[in-house]
CSV table of C-alpha atoms in Angstrom, one decimal:
chain,number,residue,atom,x,y,z
A,1,VAL,CA,0.0,0.0,0.0
A,2,CYS,CA,1.5,3.3,-1.1
A,3,ARG,CA,0.6,6.7,0.4
A,4,ASN,CA,0.3,9.6,-2.0
A,5,PRO,CA,2.6,12.3,-0.7
A,6,LYS,CA,0.5,15.0,-2.3
A,7,ALA,CA,-2.7,16.0,-0.6
A,8,VAL,CA,-5.6,15.5,-3.0
A,9,LYS,CA,-8.2,18.2,-2.7
A,10,LYS,CA,-11.5,16.7,-1.8
A,11,GLN,CA,-14.1,17.1,-4.5
A,12,GLN,CA,-17.4,18.7,-3.5
A,13,GLY,CA,-20.7,18.1,-5.3
A,14,ILE,CA,-23.7,20.3,-5.4
A,15,TYR,CA,-27.2,18.8,-5.7
A,16,ILE,CA,-29.9,21.1,-7.1
A,17,ASP,CA,-33.5,20.0,-6.3
A,18,PRO,CA,-35.8,21.4,-9.0
A,19,SER,CA,-38.7,23.3,-7.5
A,20,PRO,CA,-41.4,22.7,-8.5
A,21,PRO,CA,-40.8,19.3,-10.1
A,22,THR,CA,-41.7,19.1,-13.7
A,23,VAL,CA,-42.7,16.5,-16.3
A,24,GLY,CA,-41.5,17.9,-19.6
A,25,ALA,CA,-42.6,21.5,-19.4
A,26,VAL,CA,-45.6,20.8,-17.1
A,27,ASN,CA,-45.4,21.3,-13.3
A,28,VAL,CA,-46.4,18.2,-11.4
A,29,SER,CA,-48.5,20.3,-9.1
A,30,ASP,CA,-50.6,21.3,-12.2
A,31,LEU,CA,-51.7,17.7,-12.8
A,32,VAL,CA,-54.7,16.0,-11.3
A,33,GLU,CA,-55.3,12.3,-10.7
A,34,LEU,CA,-58.4,11.0,-12.4
A,35,ALA,CA,-59.9,7.5,-12.6
A,36,VAL,CA,-60.7,6.5,-16.1
A,37,ASN,CA,-63.3,3.8,-16.6
A,38,PRO,CA,-63.7,2.9,-20.3
A,39,GLU,CA,-67.2,1.7,-21.4
A,40,LYS,CA,-67.9,-1.9,-20.5
A,41,TRP,CA,-64.9,-2.1,-18.2
A,42,THR,CA,-65.4,-3.3,-14.6
A,43,SER,CA,-62.4,-1.4,-13.3
A,44,SER,CA,-60.7,1.9,-13.8
A,45,LEU,CA,-57.1,3.2,-14.2
A,46,VAL,CA,-55.7,6.3,-12.5
A,47,ILE,CA,-54.2,8.7,-14.9
A,48,ASN,CA,-52.6,12.2,-14.3
A,49,PHE,CA,-54.4,14.7,-16.5
A,50,LEU,CA,-53.5,18.3,-17.2
A,51,PRO,CA,-56.6,20.6,-16.9
A,52,ASP,CA,-56.6,22.8,-19.9
A,53,THR,CA,-59.2,25.6,-20.2
A,54,GLY,CA,-58.2,26.0,-23.9
A,55,ALA,CA,-58.9,22.4,-24.8
A,56,ASP,CA,-62.2,21.3,-26.4
A,57,LEU,CA,-61.5,17.6,-26.2
A,58,ASP,CA,-60.5,15.1,-23.5
A,59,ALA,CA,-57.5,13.4,-24.9
A,60,ILE,CA,-54.6,11.0,-24.1
A,61,PRO,CA,-51.4,10.3,-26.0
A,62,GLU,CA,-51.2,7.4,-28.5
A,63,SER,CA,-48.4,5.9,-26.4
A,64,LEU,CA,-50.5,5.9,-23.3
A,65,TYR,CA,-53.4,4.2,-25.1
A,66,LYS,CA,-51.1,1.4,-26.4
A,67,TRP,CA,-49.7,0.9,-22.8
A,68,LYS,CA,-52.9,1.1,-20.7
A,69,PHE,CA,-55.9,0.9,-23.0
A,70,SER,CA,-54.9,-1.3,-25.9
A,71,LYS,CA,-57.9,-3.6,-25.4
A,72,VAL,CA,-60.3,-0.8,-25.7
A,73,ALA,CA,-61.9,-0.6,-29.2
A,74,LEU,CA,-61.6,2.8,-30.9
A,75,GLN,CA,-64.2,4.6,-33.0
A,76,LYS,CA,-63.5,7.2,-35.7
A,77,GLY,CA,-62.8,10.6,-34.2
A,78,VAL,CA,-63.0,14.2,-35.3
A,79,GLN,CA,-60.0,16.0,-36.9
A,80,PRO,CA,-58.6,18.3,-34.1
A,81,VAL,CA,-56.2,21.2,-34.7
A,82,THR,CA,-53.8,23.1,-32.5
A,83,ALA,CA,-54.3,26.6,-31.3
A,84,VAL,CA,-52.5,27.9,-34.4
A,85,GLY,CA,-54.5,25.7,-36.8
A,86,SER,CA,-52.1,22.8,-37.3
A,87,PRO,CA,-53.8,19.4,-37.8
A,88,ILE,CA,-53.4,16.7,-35.1
A,89,ILE,CA,-53.6,13.1,-36.0
A,90,ASN,CA,-56.5,11.5,-34.2
A,91,ILE,CA,-56.1,7.7,-33.9
A,92,GLY,CA,-59.6,7.2,-32.6
A,93,VAL,CA,-62.0,7.8,-29.7
A,94,PHE,CA,-63.6,5.8,-26.9
A,95,SER,CA,-66.3,6.4,-24.4
A,96,ALA,CA,-65.4,6.5,-20.7
A,97,VAL,CA,-66.4,7.8,-17.3
A,98,ILE,CA,-63.9,10.1,-15.6
A,99,VAL,CA,-64.0,10.2,-11.8
A,100,TRP,CA,-62.4,13.0,-9.8
A,101,THR,CA,-62.0,12.5,-6.0
A,102,THR,CA,-61.4,15.8,-4.3
A,103,ARG,CA,-59.2,16.4,-1.2
A,104,ASP,CA,-62.3,16.2,1.0
A,105,LYS,CA,-63.0,12.7,-0.4
A,106,VAL,CA,-66.0,13.8,-2.5
A,107,SER,CA,-66.2,12.0,-5.9
A,108,ARG,CA,-67.6,13.6,-9.0
A,109,SER,CA,-67.9,12.0,-12.4
A,110,VAL,CA,-68.4,12.9,-16.1
A,111,ASN,CA,-69.3,10.8,-19.1
A,112,THR,CA,-67.1,11.8,-22.0
A,113,ALA,CA,-65.3,10.7,-25.2
A,114,ILE,CA,-61.6,10.4,-24.8
A,115,HIS,CA,-59.6,11.0,-28.0
A,116,VAL,CA,-56.3,9.3,-28.7
A,117,LEU,CA,-53.9,11.8,-30.3
A,118,ARG,CA,-50.6,11.1,-31.9
A,119,GLU,CA,-47.6,13.0,-30.5
A,120,LEU,CA,-49.6,14.4,-27.6
A,121,LYS,CA,-47.3,14.8,-24.7
A,122,GLN,CA,-49.7,14.8,-21.8
A,123,PRO,CA,-53.3,13.6,-21.1
A,124,VAL,CA,-55.5,16.7,-21.3
A,125,LEU,CA,-58.8,17.4,-19.6
A,126,SER,CA,-61.2,19.8,-21.5
A,127,LYS,CA,-62.8,22.9,-20.2
A,128,ARG,CA,-66.3,21.3,-20.4
A,129,SER,CA,-65.2,18.3,-18.3
A,130,GLN,CA,-63.6,20.6,-15.8
A,131,GLN,CA,-66.9,22.5,-15.5
A,132,THR,CA,-68.9,19.3,-15.1
A,133,LEU,CA,-66.6,18.0,-12.4
A,134,GLY,CA,-66.8,21.3,-10.5
A,135,MET,CA,-63.1,22.3,-11.1
A,136,LEU,CA,-64.3,25.5,-12.8
A,137,PRO,CA,-67.5,27.5,-12.3
A,138,ALA,CA,-70.2,26.9,-14.9
A,139,ALA,CA,-70.0,30.5,-16.1
A,140,TYR,CA,-66.2,30.5,-16.4
A,141,PRO,CA,-64.5,32.8,-17.5
A,142,HIS,CA,-67.3,35.3,-16.7
A,143,ALA,CA,-67.6,34.3,-13.0
A,144,TYR,CA,-65.3,33.5,-10.1
A,145,VAL,CA,-65.4,31.4,-7.0
A,146,GLY,CA,-65.4,33.5,-3.9
A,147,MET,CA,-63.8,32.4,-0.6
A,148,VAL,CA,-66.2,31.7,2.3
A,149,ALA,CA,-64.8,33.2,5.5
A,150,SER,CA,-66.1,32.6,9.0
A,151,LYS,CA,-65.9,35.6,11.4
A,152,PRO,CA,-66.6,34.8,15.1
A,153,PRO,CA,-68.9,37.2,17.0
A,154,THR,CA,-67.5,39.7,19.4
A,155,ASP,CA,-68.3,39.6,23.1
A,156,ARG,CA,-70.6,42.5,22.7
A,157,GLN,CA,-72.5,40.7,19.9
A,158,ARG,CA,-72.8,37.5,22.1
A,159,GLN,CA,-74.3,39.5,24.9
A,160,ALA,CA,-76.7,41.2,22.5
A,161,ASP,CA,-77.8,37.9,21.0
A,162,LEU,CA,-78.3,36.4,24.5
A,163,LYS,CA,-80.4,39.3,25.6
A,164,THR,CA,-82.6,39.0,22.4
A,165,LEU,CA,-83.1,35.3,23.0
A,166,MET,CA,-84.1,35.8,26.7
A,167,ASN,CA,-86.5,38.5,25.8
A,168,GLU,CA,-88.3,36.2,23.3
A,169,CYS,CA,-88.7,33.4,25.9
A,170,PRO,CA,-88.4,35.1,29.3
A,171,ARG,CA,-90.1,32.2,31.3
A,172,ILE,CA,-87.6,29.7,30.0
A,173,PHE,CA,-84.5,31.6,31.2
A,174,ASP,CA,-85.8,33.2,34.4
A,175,GLY,CA,-84.3,30.4,36.6
A,176,THR,CA,-87.7,29.2,37.9
A,177,CYS,CA,-89.3,25.8,37.3
A,178,HIS,CA,-92.8,26.4,36.1
A,179,GLN,CA,-95.6,23.8,36.0
A,180,MET,CA,-96.7,22.9,32.5
A,181,SER,CA,-100.3,23.7,31.7
A,182,GLY,CA,-102.8,20.9,30.9
A,183,PRO,CA,-103.7,17.6,32.5
A,184,PRO,CA,-101.1,15.5,34.4
A,185,CYS,CA,-99.1,12.9,32.5
A,186,HIS,CA,-100.4,9.4,33.2
A,187,PHE,CA,-98.5,6.1,32.7
A,188,GLN,CA,-100.5,2.9,32.3
A,189,LEU,CA,-98.6,-0.4,32.0
A,190,MET,CA,-99.9,-3.3,29.8
A,191,GLU,CA,-101.1,-6.4,31.5
A,192,ASN,CA,-98.3,-8.7,32.7
A,193,SER,CA,-95.7,-6.2,31.9
A,194,GLN,CA,-92.5,-6.1,34.0
A,195,PRO,CA,-90.9,-2.7,33.9
A,196,LEU,CA,-87.2,-2.4,34.7
A,197,ALA,CA,-87.4,1.2,35.7
A,198,MET,CA,-90.1,3.9,36.1
A,199,ARG,CA,-89.3,7.5,35.6
A,200,GLY,CA,-91.5,10.6,35.4
A,201,SER,CA,-91.5,13.0,32.5
A,202,CYS,CA,-89.7,16.4,32.7
A,203,PRO,CA,-92.1,19.0,31.3
A,204,ILE,CA,-90.5,22.2,30.1
A,205,SER,CA,-92.5,25.4,29.8
A,206,VAL,CA,-92.4,27.1,26.5
A,207,LEU,CA,-94.8,29.9,27.2
């Protein structure tokens, strides 16, 4: 074993964690998990879709179709084009139910036609499906979803509400037990009955 007389400078490495992570040019945080259940299938497959408000069609890449849905028969589809008018090769279309489960575990579904497009990079969810699933308001882009905020009442408001309630029903909150109007409450046991316990009623005055 030989010792190197010269000190070797220790190499240092720098690791850069991309933030946010991306798939191609799409942020992973922009994708949404959807369960796709093709017609006549008894099970569904979970696929990451990109919600696209500019898309008129629900679509998946041809490569994904061959990998996951190759047993699904395709029908002839329409001829889609890009935003600049360039034609897109449509391999075919199949009917399916798309199910979206929200963070609060509420499931919403939409019946749609999924187009299989050549050279598509990412499964795309159309604006219509987003509106049906509740991801977008029905009047989008002419309406917005406001935030619901809860503001607790102040001590002054609590006292005012309590006073109003006591003024409406003064005999309930005056601290005195009042006898209820009307005839007394009578219990009559059926023949040969054997009660385990007998308790009287507790009338509460509401007048």
